Amino acid sequence: MDNPARVAEFQARLKEHRAQLQAEVAGILPPGSRFVLEIGSGHGHFLTAFAQANPGRQCVGIDLQLERVARANRKRDRAKLPNLHFLRGDVAMLLEVLPPGVLADLIFVLFPDPWPKARHHKHRTMQDPFLETLAAKTLPGAQLCFRTDFEPYFRDVQAALRDHRDWVLTDKPWPFELPTVFQERAESYHSLIACRR
């Protein structure tokens, strides 16, 4: 049985973090706006380059690791990119706190942790419940761009999207190319794009 005091402390920290994330998001994405989302943005190389190439688009990267987010924000500041923002947190929470009418129109998921052991598959981001949540916060026609060097994960994501009611696999070209650190290290990788129905 969980310690009630520890549970209460955890819930209070979670509530505080949610409120902080909601305030940050409200400051960068006004109601009704559109944005590009990178899930697991790491040190921000990819999204910084994308934001530089697309100054008219609001770009948001989210990552769980504070140190990564801090490094990514330093990159943004050096590049002087007012259309780029990196946030610390869980993507599900980010989607929960988006202001009314704010929708993603392009999503990148690049080389996420594949959680290769079967008992850890529950930790994978790209699963049906998350795909449904993401669909509710995206514009119809939005592109979901997924890339991994772990073929079993790629096949699982491909299968999940193939039969999904909210997403359809396409043969659209990759919208922006910049090799990530993981991509440069990989012997090979697999990419797919799904569009929001």
mmCIF file of C-alpha atoms in Angstrom:
data_model
loop_
_atom_site.group_PDB
_atom_site.id
_atom_site.type_symbol
_atom_site.label_atom_id
_atom_site.label_comp_id
_atom_site.label_asym_id
_atom_site.label_seq_id
_atom_site.Cartn_x
_atom_site.Cartn_y
_atom_site.Cartn_z
ATOM 1 C CA MET A 1 0.000 0.000 0.000
ATOM 2 C CA ASP A 2 1.265 3.492 -0.862
ATOM 3 C CA ASN A 3 2.197 5.946 1.825
ATOM 4 C CA PRO A 4 -0.667 8.532 1.854
ATOM 5 C CA ALA A 5 1.690 11.394 2.706
ATOM 6 C CA ARG A 6 3.990 10.572 -0.223
ATOM 7 C CA VAL A 7 1.024 10.196 -2.575
ATOM 8 C CA ALA A 8 -0.327 13.584 -1.490
ATOM 9 C CA GLU A 9 3.103 15.164 -1.944
ATOM 10 C CA PHE A 10 3.417 13.669 -5.432
ATOM 11 C CA GLN A 11 -0.061 14.870 -6.400
ATOM 12 C CA ALA A 12 0.732 18.381 -5.150
ATOM 13 C CA ARG A 13 3.957 18.496 -7.199
ATOM 14 C CA LEU A 14 2.089 17.229 -10.252
ATOM 15 C CA LYS A 15 -0.609 19.875 -9.838
ATOM 16 C CA GLU A 16 2.038 22.585 -9.473
ATOM 17 C CA HIS A 17 3.886 21.387 -12.568
ATOM 18 C CA ARG A 18 0.634 21.277 -14.559
ATOM 19 C CA ALA A 19 -0.198 24.858 -13.563
ATOM 20 C CA GLN A 20 3.322 26.012 -14.486
ATOM 21 C CA LEU A 21 3.156 24.271 -17.870
ATOM 22 C CA GLN A 22 -0.292 25.715 -18.525
ATOM 23 C CA ALA A 23 0.982 29.240 -17.794
ATOM 24 C CA GLU A 24 4.011 28.764 -20.069
ATOM 25 C CA VAL A 25 1.863 27.442 -22.906
ATOM 26 C CA ALA A 26 -0.688 30.243 -22.543
ATOM 27 C CA GLY A 27 2.174 32.733 -22.879
ATOM 28 C CA ILE A 28 3.356 31.344 -26.213
ATOM 29 C CA LEU A 29 0.245 29.898 -27.897
ATOM 30 C CA PRO A 30 -2.794 32.175 -27.879
ATOM 31 C CA PRO A 31 -6.258 30.619 -28.319
ATOM 32 C CA GLY A 32 -6.887 29.456 -31.863
ATOM 33 C CA SER A 33 -3.242 29.318 -32.902
ATOM 34 C CA ARG A 34 -1.451 26.573 -34.852
ATOM 35 C CA PHE A 35 1.939 25.126 -34.013
ATOM 36 C CA VAL A 36 4.599 22.571 -34.882
ATOM 37 C CA LEU A 37 5.321 20.052 -32.117
ATOM 38 C CA GLU A 38 8.417 17.952 -31.564
ATOM 39 C CA ILE A 39 7.902 15.231 -28.971
ATOM 40 C CA GLY A 40 11.152 14.357 -27.212
ATOM 41 C CA SER A 41 13.087 17.333 -28.551
ATOM 42 C CA GLY A 42 16.323 16.472 -26.757
ATOM 43 C CA HIS A 43 18.942 19.211 -27.102
ATOM 44 C CA GLY A 44 16.859 20.973 -29.744
ATOM 45 C CA HIS A 45 19.047 20.634 -32.853
ATOM 46 C CA PHE A 46 16.273 19.546 -35.197
ATOM 47 C CA LEU A 47 13.546 21.962 -34.097
ATOM 48 C CA THR A 48 15.964 24.900 -33.939
ATOM 49 C CA ALA A 49 16.899 24.308 -37.577
ATOM 50 C CA PHE A 50 13.234 23.893 -38.510
ATOM 51 C CA ALA A 51 12.276 27.143 -36.757
ATOM 52 C CA GLN A 52 15.118 28.996 -38.503
ATOM 53 C CA ALA A 53 13.910 27.724 -41.874
ATOM 54 C CA ASN A 54 10.244 28.502 -41.046
ATOM 55 C CA PRO A 55 10.168 31.834 -39.178
ATOM 56 C CA GLY A 56 6.421 32.227 -39.652
ATOM 57 C CA ARG A 57 5.570 29.058 -37.746
ATOM 58 C CA GLN A 58 5.338 28.666 -33.975
ATOM 59 C CA CYS A 59 7.429 25.671 -32.884
ATOM 60 C CA VAL A 60 7.233 23.879 -29.547
ATOM 61 C CA GLY A 61 9.533 21.111 -28.385
ATOM 62 C CA ILE A 62 8.837 19.115 -25.255
ATOM 63 C CA ASP A 63 11.156 16.831 -23.324
ATOM 64 C CA LEU A 64 11.142 15.256 -19.868
ATOM 65 C CA GLN A 65 14.780 16.053 -19.059
ATOM 66 C CA LEU A 66 15.423 19.492 -17.552
ATOM 67 C CA GLU A 67 19.056 19.577 -18.695
ATOM 68 C CA ARG A 68 18.053 18.883 -22.302
ATOM 69 C CA VAL A 69 15.421 21.605 -22.253
ATOM 70 C CA ALA A 70 17.915 24.092 -20.783
ATOM 71 C CA ARG A 71 20.443 23.312 -23.537
ATOM 72 C CA ALA A 72 17.766 23.575 -26.209
ATOM 73 C CA ASN A 73 16.630 26.952 -24.886
ATOM 74 C CA ARG A 74 20.233 28.216 -24.950
ATOM 75 C CA LYS A 75 20.372 27.242 -28.637
ATOM 76 C CA ARG A 76 17.140 29.121 -29.246
ATOM 77 C CA ASP A 77 18.429 32.198 -27.439
ATOM 78 C CA ARG A 78 21.721 32.216 -29.362
ATOM 79 C CA ALA A 79 19.804 31.897 -32.636
ATOM 80 C CA LYS A 80 17.343 34.644 -31.536
ATOM 81 C CA LEU A 81 14.261 32.701 -32.605
ATOM 82 C CA PRO A 82 11.056 34.173 -31.155
ATOM 83 C CA ASN A 83 9.009 31.431 -32.855
ATOM 84 C CA LEU A 84 10.737 28.604 -30.947
ATOM 85 C CA HIS A 85 9.970 27.321 -27.456
ATOM 86 C CA PHE A 86 11.214 24.328 -25.489
ATOM 87 C CA LEU A 87 9.231 23.081 -22.506
ATOM 88 C CA ARG A 88 9.926 20.521 -19.825
ATOM 89 C CA GLY A 89 7.172 18.039 -19.266
ATOM 90 C CA ASP A 90 5.116 15.134 -20.460
ATOM 91 C CA VAL A 91 3.497 15.500 -23.877
ATOM 92 C CA ALA A 92 0.151 14.164 -22.609
ATOM 93 C CA MET A 93 0.072 16.941 -20.027
ATOM 94 C CA LEU A 94 1.036 19.505 -22.664
ATOM 95 C CA LEU A 95 -1.895 18.425 -24.818
ATOM 96 C CA GLU A 96 -4.220 18.685 -21.798
ATOM 97 C CA VAL A 97 -3.266 22.297 -21.052
ATOM 98 C CA LEU A 98 -3.388 23.724 -24.578
ATOM 99 C CA PRO A 99 -5.561 26.842 -24.760
ATOM 100 C CA PRO A 100 -8.929 26.545 -26.527
ATOM 101 C CA GLY A 101 -8.675 25.975 -30.250
ATOM 102 C CA VAL A 102 -4.891 25.576 -30.265
ATOM 103 C CA LEU A 103 -4.011 22.745 -32.637
ATOM 104 C CA ALA A 104 -0.801 21.174 -33.907
ATOM 105 C CA ASP A 105 -0.501 21.017 -37.687
ATOM 106 C CA LEU A 106 2.822 19.157 -37.850
ATOM 107 C CA ILE A 107 4.251 16.701 -35.307
ATOM 108 C CA PHE A 108 7.709 15.146 -35.237
ATOM 109 C CA VAL A 109 8.618 12.087 -33.159
ATOM 110 C CA LEU A 110 12.266 11.373 -33.931
ATOM 111 C CA PHE A 111 14.120 8.370 -32.533
ATOM 112 C CA PRO A 112 12.070 7.961 -29.339
ATOM 113 C CA ASP A 113 13.133 5.463 -26.703
ATOM 114 C CA PRO A 114 12.009 2.143 -28.234
ATOM 115 C CA TRP A 115 11.623 0.370 -24.884
ATOM 116 C CA PRO A 116 12.715 -2.865 -26.606
ATOM 117 C CA LYS A 117 11.828 -5.331 -23.835
ATOM 118 C CA ALA A 118 8.245 -6.596 -24.073
ATOM 119 C CA ARG A 119 7.533 -5.836 -20.418
ATOM 120 C CA HIS A 120 8.452 -2.175 -21.077
ATOM 121 C CA HIS A 121 6.331 -1.684 -24.217
ATOM 122 C CA LYS A 122 3.690 0.036 -22.071
ATOM 123 C CA HIS A 123 6.100 3.003 -21.813
ATOM 124 C CA ARG A 124 6.161 3.611 -25.557
ATOM 125 C CA THR A 125 4.624 6.916 -26.583
ATOM 126 C CA MET A 126 3.285 5.852 -29.969
ATOM 127 C CA GLN A 127 0.360 3.687 -28.910
ATOM 128 C CA ASP A 128 -3.362 3.843 -29.613
ATOM 129 C CA PRO A 129 -4.499 5.841 -26.539
ATOM 130 C CA PHE A 130 -1.867 8.512 -27.188
ATOM 131 C CA LEU A 131 -2.644 8.604 -30.921
ATOM 132 C CA GLU A 132 -6.293 9.315 -30.049
ATOM 133 C CA THR A 133 -5.330 12.079 -27.628
ATOM 134 C CA LEU A 134 -2.971 13.590 -30.180
ATOM 135 C CA ALA A 135 -5.618 13.464 -32.911
ATOM 136 C CA ALA A 136 -7.974 15.512 -30.734
ATOM 137 C CA LYS A 137 -5.356 18.274 -30.560
ATOM 138 C CA THR A 138 -4.373 18.370 -34.223
ATOM 139 C CA LEU A 139 -5.767 20.061 -37.290
ATOM 140 C CA PRO A 140 -7.388 17.809 -39.920
ATOM 141 C CA GLY A 141 -4.688 17.082 -42.475
ATOM 142 C CA ALA A 142 -1.919 17.529 -39.892
ATOM 143 C CA GLN A 143 1.133 15.363 -40.476
ATOM 144 C CA LEU A 144 2.573 13.019 -37.866
ATOM 145 C CA CYS A 145 6.197 12.257 -38.808
ATOM 146 C CA PHE A 146 7.784 9.291 -37.036
ATOM 147 C CA ARG A 147 11.343 8.028 -37.407
ATOM 148 C CA THR A 148 13.225 5.287 -35.562
ATOM 149 C CA ASP A 149 16.239 3.042 -35.979
ATOM 150 C CA PHE A 150 14.507 0.183 -34.124
ATOM 151 C CA GLU A 151 12.618 -1.820 -36.739
ATOM 152 C CA PRO A 152 10.276 -3.724 -34.349
ATOM 153 C CA TYR A 153 9.032 -0.413 -32.924
ATOM 154 C CA PHE A 154 8.604 0.963 -36.440
ATOM 155 C CA ARG A 155 6.501 -2.060 -37.436
ATOM 156 C CA ASP A 156 4.351 -1.691 -34.291
ATOM 157 C CA VAL A 157 3.729 2.012 -34.962
ATOM 158 C CA GLN A 158 3.032 1.339 -38.613
ATOM 159 C CA ALA A 159 0.455 -1.323 -37.657
ATOM 160 C CA ALA A 160 -1.184 0.954 -35.084
ATOM 161 C CA LEU A 161 -1.533 3.763 -37.627
ATOM 162 C CA ARG A 162 -2.640 1.492 -40.477
ATOM 163 C CA ASP A 163 -5.812 0.556 -38.617
ATOM 164 C CA HIS A 164 -6.397 3.815 -36.758
ATOM 165 C CA ARG A 165 -9.660 5.704 -37.107
ATOM 166 C CA ASP A 166 -8.001 9.133 -36.749
ATOM 167 C CA TRP A 167 -4.833 8.692 -38.827
ATOM 168 C CA VAL A 168 -4.049 7.449 -42.326
ATOM 169 C CA LEU A 169 -0.594 6.449 -43.546
ATOM 170 C CA THR A 170 0.603 8.437 -46.564
ATOM 171 C CA ASP A 171 3.498 8.489 -48.973
ATOM 172 C CA LYS A 172 4.108 12.214 -48.538
ATOM 173 C CA PRO A 173 7.745 13.317 -48.615
ATOM 174 C CA TRP A 174 9.506 14.055 -45.328
ATOM 175 C CA PRO A 175 8.761 17.759 -44.679
ATOM 176 C CA PHE A 176 12.142 18.847 -43.299
ATOM 177 C CA GLU A 177 15.416 17.012 -43.258
ATOM 178 C CA LEU A 178 18.166 17.524 -40.717
ATOM 179 C CA PRO A 179 19.989 14.459 -39.400
ATOM 180 C CA THR A 180 19.683 14.169 -35.639
ATOM 181 C CA VAL A 181 22.501 12.832 -33.456
ATOM 182 C CA PHE A 182 20.690 9.475 -33.279
ATOM 183 C CA GLN A 183 20.173 9.424 -37.031
ATOM 184 C CA GLU A 184 23.868 10.034 -37.666
ATOM 185 C CA ARG A 185 24.769 7.135 -35.372
ATOM 186 C CA ALA A 186 22.217 4.715 -36.817
ATOM 187 C CA GLU A 187 23.224 2.158 -39.418
ATOM 188 C CA SER A 188 19.723 2.507 -40.874
ATOM 189 C CA TYR A 189 16.394 4.001 -39.898
ATOM 190 C CA HIS A 190 12.724 3.878 -40.861
ATOM 191 C CA SER A 191 10.347 6.789 -41.422
ATOM 192 C CA LEU A 192 6.609 7.167 -41.871
ATOM 193 C CA ILE A 193 4.100 9.969 -42.157
ATOM 194 C CA ALA A 194 0.463 9.717 -41.146
ATOM 195 C CA CYS A 195 -2.132 12.410 -41.787
ATOM 196 C CA ARG A 196 -4.967 13.331 -39.468
ATOM 197 C CA ARG A 197 -8.276 12.317 -41.068
#
